[in-house]
XYZ file of N, CA and C in Angstrom:
837
model
N 0.693 -1.159 -0.059
C -0.109 0.114 0.019
C 0.847 1.350 -0.083
N 0.620 2.219 -0.830
C 1.295 3.485 -0.686
C 0.436 4.272 0.037
N 1.230 5.435 0.576
C 0.532 6.294 1.462
C -0.477 7.373 0.707
N -1.251 8.131 1.428
C -2.188 9.148 0.837
C -1.344 10.079 0.145
N -0.014 10.280 0.587
C 0.729 11.546 0.131
C 1.577 11.126 -1.262
N 1.614 9.890 -1.542
C 2.281 9.532 -2.660
C 1.973 10.388 -3.905
N 2.723 10.941 -4.677
C 2.499 11.777 -5.873
C 2.292 13.275 -5.628
N 2.194 13.656 -4.190
C 2.001 14.931 -4.010
C 3.392 15.725 -3.747
N 3.558 16.866 -3.985
C 4.696 17.711 -4.082
C 4.420 19.058 -3.404
N 5.554 19.643 -2.982
C 5.368 21.030 -2.569
C 4.475 22.051 -3.474
N 4.616 21.705 -4.782
C 3.879 22.485 -5.744
C 2.394 22.347 -5.551
N 1.843 21.340 -4.652
C 0.645 21.201 -4.539
C -0.001 22.161 -3.371
N 0.982 22.738 -2.569
C 0.660 23.595 -1.435
C -0.039 24.791 -1.775
N -1.314 24.770 -1.178
C -2.016 26.395 -1.382
C -1.589 27.176 -0.044
N -1.432 28.465 -0.134
C -1.125 29.331 1.057
C -1.995 30.166 1.486
N -3.172 30.262 0.953
C -4.392 31.051 1.266
C -5.433 30.233 1.798
N -5.941 30.321 3.229
C -5.409 31.281 3.910
C -4.285 30.987 4.838
N -3.811 29.766 4.829
C -2.758 29.119 5.432
C -2.153 27.973 4.643
N -0.951 27.582 5.003
C -0.463 26.210 3.980
C -1.371 24.957 4.264
N -1.923 24.435 3.053
C -2.557 23.333 3.058
C -2.800 22.620 1.721
N -2.900 21.386 1.537
C -3.031 20.751 0.429
C -4.467 20.020 0.312
N -5.282 20.039 -0.859
C -6.192 19.371 -0.911
C -6.096 18.481 -2.177
N -6.433 17.133 -2.163
C -6.061 16.261 -3.091
C -7.199 15.214 -3.386
N -7.751 15.182 -4.452
C -8.643 14.351 -4.904
C -8.078 13.081 -5.415
N -8.799 11.800 -5.069
C -8.515 10.494 -5.584
C -6.994 10.234 -5.078
N -6.649 10.650 -3.876
C -5.230 10.026 -3.455
C -5.147 8.606 -3.211
N -6.226 7.845 -3.291
C -6.207 6.352 -3.117
C -6.586 5.765 -4.401
N -5.810 4.824 -4.822
C -6.396 4.127 -6.078
C -7.797 3.347 -5.706
N -8.547 3.435 -6.775
C -10.095 3.326 -6.726
C -10.314 1.817 -6.031
N -9.725 0.916 -6.350
C -9.829 -0.475 -5.868
C -9.763 -0.690 -4.258
N -8.559 -0.008 -3.916
C -8.277 -0.116 -2.622
C -9.202 1.055 -1.755
N -9.591 2.088 -2.395
C -10.529 2.920 -1.751
C -11.830 2.253 -1.418
N -12.282 1.590 -2.503
C -13.704 0.823 -2.258
C -13.620 -0.156 -1.397
N -12.425 -0.924 -1.139
C -12.444 -1.955 -0.278
C -12.423 -1.252 1.210
N -11.853 -0.037 1.424
C -11.939 0.613 2.638
C -13.118 1.211 3.011
N -14.051 1.753 1.956
C -15.221 2.209 2.146
C -16.215 1.311 2.293
N -16.171 0.282 1.577
C -16.992 -0.956 1.809
C -17.073 -1.640 3.266
N -15.855 -1.610 3.770
C -15.787 -2.283 5.185
C -15.461 -1.340 6.281
N -15.968 -0.079 5.958
C -15.873 1.010 7.185
C -16.688 0.289 8.175
N -16.333 0.469 9.594
C -16.970 -0.155 10.463
C -18.415 0.446 10.756
N -19.381 -0.103 11.239
C -20.739 0.254 11.390
C -20.829 1.451 12.301
N -21.728 2.090 12.208
C -22.177 3.065 13.443
C -22.054 2.535 14.916
N -22.627 1.416 14.860
C -22.794 0.704 16.152
C -21.293 0.336 16.763
N -20.611 0.093 15.887
C -19.236 -0.419 16.209
C -18.260 0.783 16.751
N -18.384 1.986 15.969
C -17.817 3.227 16.533
C -18.487 3.965 17.647
N -19.835 3.804 17.750
C -20.589 4.462 18.649
C -20.987 3.759 19.978
N -20.062 2.970 20.456
C -20.192 2.265 21.646
C -21.583 1.372 21.873
N -22.020 1.005 20.714
C -23.274 0.150 20.661
C -24.622 1.055 21.066
N -24.448 2.262 20.961
C -25.498 3.340 21.377
C -26.608 3.062 20.222
N -27.861 3.048 20.549
C -28.862 3.025 19.491
C -29.005 4.377 18.810
N -29.090 4.532 17.469
C -28.910 5.754 16.819
C -29.859 6.717 17.393
N -31.097 6.348 17.614
C -32.067 7.233 18.156
C -31.910 8.003 19.468
N -30.810 7.483 20.166
C -30.430 8.111 21.468
C -29.329 8.953 21.517
N -28.708 9.119 20.234
C -27.388 9.812 19.979
C -27.935 11.284 19.553
N -27.325 12.165 20.193
C -27.467 13.716 19.901
C -27.061 13.845 18.353
N -27.606 14.955 17.749
C -27.337 15.412 16.337
C -25.783 15.440 16.332
N -25.195 15.181 15.309
C -23.972 15.281 14.761
C -22.838 15.067 15.897
N -23.166 14.042 16.759
C -22.184 13.781 17.830
C -20.956 12.981 17.026
N -19.820 13.317 17.568
C -18.609 12.804 16.976
C -18.278 11.544 17.851
N -17.750 10.547 17.159
C -17.200 9.068 17.679
C -16.059 8.808 17.024
N -15.133 8.204 17.795
C -13.694 7.927 17.121
C -13.218 6.552 17.425
N -12.584 5.782 16.551
C -11.852 4.489 16.919
C -10.247 4.783 16.677
N -9.490 4.869 17.616
C -8.124 5.228 17.496
C -7.355 4.117 16.684
N -6.203 4.367 16.069
C -5.492 3.414 15.460
C -5.079 2.241 16.294
N -4.610 2.422 17.381
C -4.174 1.462 18.212
C -5.248 0.447 18.623
N -6.405 0.758 18.925
C -7.595 -0.001 19.219
C -7.911 -0.699 17.979
N -8.199 0.028 16.749
C -8.295 -0.625 15.631
C -7.484 -1.784 15.221
N -6.177 -1.568 15.459
C -5.258 -2.657 15.008
C -5.227 -3.885 15.962
N -5.837 -3.660 17.164
C -5.956 -4.695 18.121
C -7.193 -5.404 18.121
N -8.288 -4.950 17.149
C -9.501 -5.347 17.077
C -9.624 -6.588 16.318
N -10.039 -7.875 16.665
C -10.007 -9.206 16.063
C -11.229 -9.100 14.897
N -12.189 -8.190 15.008
C -13.301 -8.242 14.138
C -13.216 -7.131 12.937
N -12.066 -6.531 13.001
C -11.846 -5.415 11.769
C -10.933 -6.087 10.781
N -11.191 -5.616 9.557
C -10.556 -6.157 8.487
C -9.063 -5.661 8.108
N -8.225 -6.637 7.558
C -6.806 -6.266 7.522
C -6.555 -5.312 6.677
N -7.389 -4.781 5.712
C -7.148 -3.659 4.722
C -7.220 -2.211 5.674
N -7.968 -2.414 6.749
C -8.087 -1.243 7.528
C -6.813 -1.114 8.447
N -6.410 -2.393 8.908
C -5.127 -2.369 9.889
C -3.870 -2.066 9.157
N -3.768 -2.545 7.816
C -2.682 -2.024 6.970
C -2.730 -0.609 6.914
N -3.699 0.185 6.466
C -3.905 1.658 6.097
C -3.489 2.434 7.562
N -4.093 2.049 8.620
C -3.820 2.939 9.922
C -2.400 2.584 10.272
N -1.879 1.352 10.111
C -0.439 1.132 10.532
C 0.406 2.068 9.781
N 0.106 2.110 8.318
C 1.105 2.955 7.551
C 0.993 4.440 7.892
N -0.159 4.892 7.984
C -0.512 6.301 8.287
C -0.516 6.807 9.754
N 0.037 5.784 10.661
C 0.340 6.230 11.994
C 1.775 5.784 12.283
N 2.487 5.604 11.375
C 3.882 5.319 11.633
C 4.982 6.453 11.253
N 6.282 6.153 11.494
C 7.225 7.055 11.308
C 7.451 7.553 9.935
N 7.174 6.488 9.043
C 7.510 6.857 7.647
C 6.542 7.941 6.873
N 5.263 7.797 7.499
C 4.321 8.793 6.939
C 4.544 10.241 7.568
N 5.122 10.048 8.823
C 5.430 11.493 9.534
C 6.595 12.099 8.791
N 7.604 11.274 8.351
C 8.676 11.794 7.436
C 8.236 12.408 6.204
N 7.130 11.633 5.328
C 6.649 12.139 4.376
C 5.942 13.532 4.539
N 5.336 13.889 5.529
C 4.770 15.166 5.782
C 5.727 16.017 6.226
N 6.796 15.810 6.855
C 7.797 16.659 7.236
C 8.374 17.065 5.948
N 8.799 16.231 4.875
C 9.389 16.640 3.665
C 8.589 17.552 2.779
N 7.147 16.946 2.931
C 6.213 17.655 1.918
C 5.979 19.226 2.259
N 5.874 19.515 3.690
C 5.801 20.928 3.980
C 7.115 21.615 4.461
N 8.252 21.095 4.145
C 9.481 21.827 4.385
C 9.502 23.511 4.051
N 9.611 24.132 4.972
C 9.565 25.502 4.544
C 8.335 26.233 5.245
N 7.363 25.337 5.691
C 6.068 25.888 6.108
C 5.791 25.516 7.551
N 6.860 25.018 8.219
C 6.576 24.575 9.602
C 6.769 25.801 10.497
N 6.105 26.056 11.615
C 6.086 27.044 12.343
C 7.439 27.083 13.212
N 8.299 28.273 13.126
C 9.596 28.211 13.934
C 9.435 27.683 15.415
N 8.168 28.082 16.030
C 8.109 27.669 17.409
C 7.938 26.013 17.504
N 7.394 25.476 16.631
C 7.289 24.161 16.585
C 8.690 23.564 16.261
N 9.413 24.099 15.318
C 10.782 23.369 15.089
C 11.822 23.599 16.332
N 11.609 24.735 16.796
C 12.403 24.934 18.087
C 12.057 23.812 19.197
N 10.952 23.546 19.379
C 10.365 22.556 20.192
C 11.038 21.242 20.038
N 11.205 20.986 18.725
C 11.713 19.714 18.299
C 13.177 19.697 17.779
N 14.047 20.576 18.251
C 15.520 20.810 17.937
C 15.473 20.936 16.400
N 14.646 21.499 15.792
C 14.799 21.930 14.343
C 14.207 20.875 13.172
N 13.783 19.735 13.637
C 13.277 18.741 12.807
C 12.311 17.796 13.441
N 11.145 17.555 12.395
C 10.130 16.702 12.995
C 10.676 15.102 12.853
N 11.641 14.929 12.366
C 12.193 13.390 12.145
C 13.306 13.293 13.208
N 13.487 12.055 13.570
C 14.789 11.815 14.297
C 14.485 11.589 15.785
N 13.017 11.639 15.960
C 12.502 11.472 17.506
C 12.020 10.016 17.528
N 11.935 9.779 18.878
C 10.927 8.484 19.213
C 9.464 8.883 18.888
N 8.927 7.815 18.276
C 7.594 7.840 17.972
C 6.739 6.687 18.368
N 5.511 6.905 18.716
C 4.682 5.726 18.699
C 3.120 6.249 18.654
N 2.236 5.189 18.615
C 0.745 5.463 18.485
C 0.194 6.149 19.634
N -0.677 7.145 19.462
C -1.441 7.784 20.493
C -2.257 6.817 21.282
N -2.150 7.130 22.634
C -2.982 6.234 23.481
C -3.235 7.176 24.767
N -4.452 7.494 24.798
C -4.925 8.498 25.972
C -4.862 7.654 27.194
N -5.169 6.395 27.326
C -5.074 5.713 28.566
C -3.798 5.409 29.056
N -2.818 5.106 28.015
C -1.627 4.652 28.457
C -0.528 5.295 27.580
N -0.185 6.473 27.818
C 0.642 7.054 26.660
C 2.178 6.515 26.914
N 2.737 6.387 25.689
C 3.990 5.756 25.742
C 5.074 6.756 25.987
N 6.301 6.331 26.118
C 7.258 7.439 26.455
C 8.014 7.880 25.257
N 7.166 8.383 24.290
C 7.500 8.845 23.068
C 7.699 10.402 23.048
N 8.538 10.888 22.004
C 8.510 12.098 21.758
C 7.285 12.795 21.151
N 6.999 11.788 19.943
C 5.889 12.380 19.044
C 4.729 10.977 19.128
N 3.557 11.441 19.213
C 2.424 10.387 19.392
C 1.633 10.660 18.082
N 1.455 9.530 17.319
C 0.755 9.536 16.118
C -0.546 8.766 16.213
N -1.471 9.201 15.264
C -2.601 8.388 15.351
C -3.315 8.604 13.798
N -3.938 7.680 13.479
C -4.974 7.572 12.287
C -6.270 7.008 12.737
N -7.003 7.788 13.143
C -8.304 7.307 13.694
C -9.503 7.435 13.062
N -10.377 6.477 13.020
C -11.640 6.510 12.215
C -12.523 7.307 13.086
N -13.255 8.321 12.349
C -14.065 9.165 13.022
C -15.637 9.176 12.284
N -16.597 9.299 12.991
C -17.993 9.843 12.409
C -18.471 10.905 12.997
N -19.479 11.622 12.486
C -20.676 12.461 13.010
C -21.903 11.729 12.636
N -22.630 11.717 13.773
C -23.892 11.089 13.809
C -24.935 11.974 12.842
N -26.180 11.151 12.487
C -27.106 11.873 11.968
C -27.644 13.112 12.443
N -28.293 13.749 11.565
C -28.874 15.266 12.019
C -30.451 15.157 11.873
N -31.148 15.105 13.084
C -32.489 14.798 12.843
C -33.467 15.972 12.705
N -33.178 17.012 13.348
C -34.287 18.141 13.409
C -33.937 19.391 12.639
N -32.417 20.077 12.960
C -32.246 21.232 12.523
C -30.822 21.155 12.223
N -30.454 22.229 11.031
C -29.016 22.043 10.547
C -28.135 22.367 11.912
N -27.065 21.518 11.865
C -26.149 21.518 12.902
C -24.666 21.418 12.553
N -23.661 22.259 13.054
C -22.254 22.141 12.912
C -21.602 21.317 13.997
N -20.637 20.338 13.559
C -19.978 19.630 14.426
C -19.162 20.583 15.236
N -18.616 21.471 14.559
C -17.750 22.464 15.179
C -17.377 23.525 14.057
N -17.550 24.857 14.806
C -17.493 26.014 13.705
C -15.855 26.376 13.704
N -15.588 27.704 13.496
C -14.148 27.924 13.419
C -13.298 27.630 14.602
N -12.067 27.124 14.479
C -11.450 26.824 15.685
C -9.885 26.418 15.265
N -9.005 26.393 16.192
C -7.749 25.741 16.189
C -7.457 24.533 16.835
N -6.837 23.757 16.135
C -6.693 22.476 16.807
C -5.590 22.354 18.079
N -5.550 21.464 18.746
C -4.822 21.547 20.027
C -3.461 22.085 19.862
N -3.011 22.821 20.853
C -1.470 23.639 20.802
C -0.414 22.675 20.874
N -0.688 21.367 21.074
C 0.544 20.438 20.985
C 0.300 19.711 19.655
N -0.451 19.793 18.717
C -0.491 19.163 17.350
C 0.370 19.405 16.501
N 0.977 18.621 15.575
C 2.072 19.005 14.716
C 1.396 19.144 13.225
N 0.390 18.400 13.008
C -0.331 18.540 11.676
C -1.763 17.863 11.754
N -2.592 18.215 10.823
C -3.986 17.635 10.808
C -4.215 17.096 9.381
N -4.620 15.918 9.249
C -4.921 15.565 7.942
C -6.340 14.760 7.898
N -7.159 14.985 7.009
C -8.424 14.439 6.932
C -8.569 13.740 5.641
N -9.093 12.493 5.734
C -9.289 11.693 4.549
C -10.804 11.305 4.570
N -11.491 11.713 3.595
C -12.957 11.671 3.683
C -13.377 10.379 2.978
N -14.425 9.636 3.397
C -14.849 8.468 2.877
C -16.418 8.505 2.882
N -16.935 9.594 2.172
C -18.268 9.904 2.025
C -19.014 8.455 1.366
N -20.036 8.168 2.157
C -20.706 6.836 1.493
C -21.496 7.091 0.150
N -21.408 6.216 -0.701
C -22.018 6.480 -2.049
C -23.439 6.849 -2.010
N -24.387 6.588 -0.826
C -25.625 7.078 -0.860
C -26.152 8.277 0.058
N -24.740 8.801 0.525
C -24.960 10.056 1.281
C -25.347 11.220 0.499
N -26.396 11.789 0.594
C -26.847 12.952 -0.100
C -27.173 14.175 0.739
N -26.457 14.139 1.841
C -26.646 15.296 2.845
C -26.123 16.591 2.365
N -26.677 17.617 2.726
C -26.203 18.936 2.420
C -25.332 19.576 3.684
N -24.193 20.060 3.330
C -23.365 20.590 4.286
C -22.338 19.479 4.885
N -21.751 19.843 5.851
C -20.682 19.111 6.358
C -19.345 19.168 5.728
N -19.281 20.441 4.985
C -18.032 20.743 4.415
C -16.980 21.357 5.286
N -15.547 21.178 4.738
C -14.663 21.797 5.607
C -14.567 23.433 5.209
N -14.503 24.330 6.214
C -14.304 25.789 5.928
C -12.880 25.992 6.541
N -12.313 27.046 5.762
C -11.120 27.534 6.149
C -11.265 28.848 6.413
N -10.644 29.582 7.486
C -10.788 30.973 7.795
C -9.612 31.764 7.953
N -9.638 32.965 8.056
C -8.367 33.879 8.498
C -8.884 34.841 9.646
N -7.986 35.297 10.415
C -8.331 36.117 11.493
C -8.684 37.498 10.685
N -9.579 38.280 11.411
C -10.040 39.398 10.792
C -9.040 40.815 11.391
N -8.484 40.361 12.837
C -7.819 41.348 13.288
C -6.410 40.807 13.843
N -6.089 39.628 13.305
C -4.833 38.870 13.842
C -5.256 38.171 15.009
N -4.406 37.060 15.461
C -4.648 36.063 16.277
C -4.599 36.799 17.717
N -5.431 36.240 18.683
C -5.539 36.842 20.070
C -5.811 35.533 20.980
N -5.263 35.543 22.182
C -5.219 34.354 22.900
C -6.565 34.484 23.850
N -6.627 33.282 24.539
C -5.960 32.308 24.613
C -6.088 31.246 23.463
N -5.274 30.112 23.103
C -5.444 29.221 22.112
C -6.411 28.133 22.472
N -6.939 27.954 23.682
C -7.791 26.966 24.118
C -9.388 27.040 23.825
N -9.930 28.151 23.275
C -11.335 28.021 23.080
C -11.888 26.915 22.323
N -12.923 26.413 22.396
C -13.338 25.288 21.505
C -13.747 25.828 20.151
N -14.479 27.090 20.346
C -14.597 27.796 18.953
C -14.402 29.099 19.123
N -13.990 29.678 17.841
C -13.519 31.183 17.970
C -14.824 32.082 17.848
N -14.817 33.283 18.321
C -16.074 34.175 18.189
C -16.234 34.550 16.711
N -17.420 34.154 16.193
C -17.580 34.487 14.718
C -16.965 35.834 14.270
N -17.137 36.912 15.145
C -16.618 38.242 14.605
C -15.239 38.327 14.539
N -14.298 37.222 15.046
C -12.874 37.340 15.045
C -12.462 36.790 13.798
N -13.207 35.980 12.924
C -12.699 35.282 11.755
C -13.560 35.746 10.604
N -12.983 35.423 9.340
C -13.689 35.473 8.282
C -13.481 33.966 7.269
N -14.520 33.667 6.662
C -14.357 32.401 5.881
C -13.549 32.930 4.569
N -12.801 31.964 4.150
C -11.949 32.277 2.965
C -12.228 31.205 1.900
N -12.409 29.892 2.225
C -12.440 28.729 1.223
C -13.503 27.665 1.973
N -14.184 26.979 1.039
C -14.967 25.905 1.434
C -14.515 24.619 0.590
N -14.133 23.639 1.229
C -13.764 22.388 0.709
C -14.837 21.254 0.822
N -15.615 20.990 -0.252
C -16.830 20.043 0.035
C -16.174 18.691 0.531
N -17.159 18.032 1.350
C -16.888 16.805 1.957
C -17.242 15.741 0.707
N -16.278 15.034 0.265
C -16.385 14.382 -0.981
C -15.488 12.977 -0.654
N -16.091 11.940 -1.466
C -15.448 10.625 -1.297
C -14.144 10.699 -1.795
N -12.968 10.029 -1.091
C -11.579 9.884 -1.495
C -10.922 11.308 -1.733
N -11.252 12.087 -0.850
C -10.695 13.385 -0.939
C -9.809 13.536 0.396
N -8.716 14.220 0.296
C -7.447 14.472 1.361
C -7.298 15.879 1.645
N -7.403 16.359 2.907
C -6.957 17.830 3.201
C -5.816 17.659 4.284
N -4.848 18.334 4.069
C -3.738 18.208 5.102
C -3.071 19.534 5.350
N -2.667 19.931 6.589
C -2.137 21.216 6.940
C -1.205 21.137 8.087
N -0.235 21.902 8.307
C 0.585 21.976 9.470
C -0.217 22.923 10.541
N 0.126 22.474 11.452
C -0.566 23.429 12.753
C 0.155 24.780 12.933
N -0.433 25.758 13.188
C 0.078 27.098 13.218
C -1.079 28.139 13.873
N -0.857 29.255 14.395
C -1.902 30.120 14.930
C -2.823 30.487 13.891
N -2.516 30.332 12.715
C -3.430 30.804 11.661
C -4.172 29.771 10.982
N -4.067 28.591 11.357
C -4.734 27.538 10.718
C -6.252 27.100 11.240
N -7.070 28.097 10.920
C -8.334 28.264 11.513
C -9.339 27.364 10.379
N -10.009 26.574 11.007
C -10.999 25.822 10.179
C -12.215 25.317 10.982
N -13.161 24.831 10.335
C -14.355 24.480 10.882
C -15.249 23.619 9.910
N -16.381 23.217 10.403
C -17.226 22.265 9.501
C -18.622 23.043 9.200
N -18.936 23.213 7.897
C -20.357 23.823 7.862
C -21.426 23.168 8.271
N -22.623 23.696 8.659
C -23.651 22.981 9.183
C -24.132 21.918 8.107
N -24.396 20.668 8.851
C -25.253 19.611 8.003
C -26.754 19.934 8.134
N -27.501 19.813 7.007
C -28.872 19.786 7.195
C -29.397 18.460 7.563
N -30.711 18.386 8.024
C -31.269 16.945 8.573
C -30.914 15.978 7.627
N -30.367 14.915 7.987
C -29.916 13.883 7.254
C -30.005 12.577 8.150
N -30.285 11.313 7.507
C -30.102 10.093 8.355
C -28.495 9.438 8.159
N -27.750 10.199 7.348
C -26.540 9.704 7.087
C -25.329 10.066 8.047
N -24.548 9.024 8.067
C -23.386 9.463 8.971
C -22.276 9.807 8.178
N -21.424 11.032 8.754
C -20.453 11.483 8.126
C -19.180 10.844 8.409
N -18.310 10.298 7.599
C -17.224 9.239 7.817
C -15.906 9.746 7.316
N -15.010 9.812 8.047
C -13.625 9.969 7.686
C -12.526 9.649 8.618
N -11.121 9.645 8.098
C -10.135 9.225 8.927
C -9.343 10.612 9.223
N -8.852 10.735 10.607
C -8.224 11.891 11.049
C -6.726 11.383 11.266
N -5.788 11.940 10.611
C -4.436 11.564 10.763
C -3.765 12.621 11.435
N -2.837 12.412 12.409
C -2.236 13.366 13.178
C -1.018 12.895 13.975
N -0.281 13.925 14.286
C 0.909 13.637 15.227
C 1.016 14.647 16.175
N 1.327 14.314 17.589
C 1.167 15.499 18.733
C 2.436 15.235 19.593
N 2.854 16.232 20.261
C 3.765 16.269 21.240
C 2.997 15.986 22.742
N 3.791 15.658 23.705
C 3.125 15.504 24.929
C 2.862 16.793 25.593
N 3.640 17.795 25.211
C 3.523 19.122 25.768
C 2.839 20.131 24.609
N 2.388 21.140 25.152
C 1.909 22.349 24.008
C 3.185 23.129 23.620
N 3.226 23.457 22.374
C 4.304 24.265 21.708
C 3.890 25.590 21.097
N 2.450 25.761 20.840
C 1.872 26.801 20.205
C 1.353 27.608 21.251
N 1.673 29.053 21.165
C 1.146 30.097 21.969
C 0.574 30.996 21.193
N -0.409 31.854 21.942
C -1.078 33.150 21.422
C -0.495 34.360 21.971
N -0.455 35.488 21.348
C -0.212 36.693 22.112
C -1.326 36.796 23.142
N -0.994 37.393 24.275
C -1.889 37.797 25.193
C -2.942 38.643 24.835
N -4.372 38.330 25.097
C -5.345 39.184 24.862
C -5.109 40.639 25.236
N -5.839 41.625 24.431
C -5.713 43.128 24.913
C -6.610 43.441 25.742
N -6.338 43.836 27.090
C -7.372 44.144 27.986
C -8.017 45.453 27.725
N -7.657 46.151 26.874
C -8.387 47.253 26.605
C -9.754 46.759 25.664
N -9.328 46.148 24.780
C -10.371 45.720 23.748
C -11.257 44.513 24.225
N -10.636 43.846 25.040
C -11.379 42.627 25.382
C -11.403 42.348 27.125
N -11.935 43.379 27.840
C -11.558 43.339 29.337
C -12.131 42.229 29.926
N -13.112 41.558 29.507
C -13.594 40.329 30.174
C -12.730 39.228 29.732
N -12.305 39.151 28.470
C -11.510 38.034 28.187
C -12.411 37.055 27.406
N -12.089 35.992 26.989
C -12.958 34.904 26.251
C -13.866 34.309 27.160
N -15.029 33.956 26.941
C -15.890 33.202 27.744
C -15.549 31.833 27.807
N -16.417 31.201 28.711
C -15.923 29.562 28.769
C -16.279 28.762 27.403
N -15.489 27.945 27.337
C -15.414 27.128 26.050
C -16.528 25.884 26.344
N -17.316 25.569 25.279
C -18.307 24.609 25.339
C -17.481 23.355 25.593
N -18.098 22.451 26.402
C -17.543 21.191 26.526
C -17.777 20.226 25.370
N -16.645 19.538 24.869
C -16.948 18.573 23.882
C -17.888 17.475 24.116
N -18.510 16.941 23.323
C -19.453 15.976 23.632
C -18.670 14.694 24.041
N -19.099 13.940 25.083
C -18.503 12.768 25.395
C -19.277 11.513 24.654
N -18.686 10.251 24.688
C -19.297 9.214 23.990
C -20.791 8.858 24.836
N -21.684 8.434 24.093
C -23.048 8.238 24.560
C -22.886 7.028 25.759
N -23.372 7.246 26.917
C -23.316 5.980 27.949
C -24.639 5.405 27.900
N -24.578 4.302 27.214
C -25.796 3.556 27.081
C -25.618 2.159 27.920
């Protein structure tokens, strides 16, 4: 199996509003169809919760490590996540975006994303690695009553090195919305880095990347990498994708302090991310 980045070059990088790549059909058709056809069921990813008890647009995830240990999941998926959560893929990403990595990130890594100990991300039992990688299957549940966004404009966690989305839209999924949106700051970044979503008046949408089968989006983490998901209209369909990433144990990315004159109260409390359904 070749990686999703095979055939991509720095010439594919778009820089507005921040460095990123959008690639259509990054995986050969037969292998993509095998992965799509064997994508785990809603019940397998959603902790056996009945769909009617799951709130709108709830996110569920199956990390690479758990997938590889699961006796009921097919070898094509185990091969895929093993490759895309391994050091060879990290080296591909590092080379592809050379010249676009945040200087603070490189400083935290002694100048290079490669040459460090790596292992698969485990929230329950983190290994003694410098870099923790994952290629986790994720879904957003159906939308029953009103348009819903799984998450509006935001930055990913400040310990993240890069984010990669590989979409596996089902052939019968005719839902409207659920597209990736890219944003820029209206007045420049302002802290803190932790809010779940940025205030709408702090950002402006620059581009929309439709949620489509066999489509890849990848970008390095930095304080300008603002993105979100457009509202999905009511639909019985599940939104399916793989999220590929690498993280440090500690945070490396920081924001300038907020201006106490323009924002005396500071940011409000961040909404709590939905937890798995407890059925």
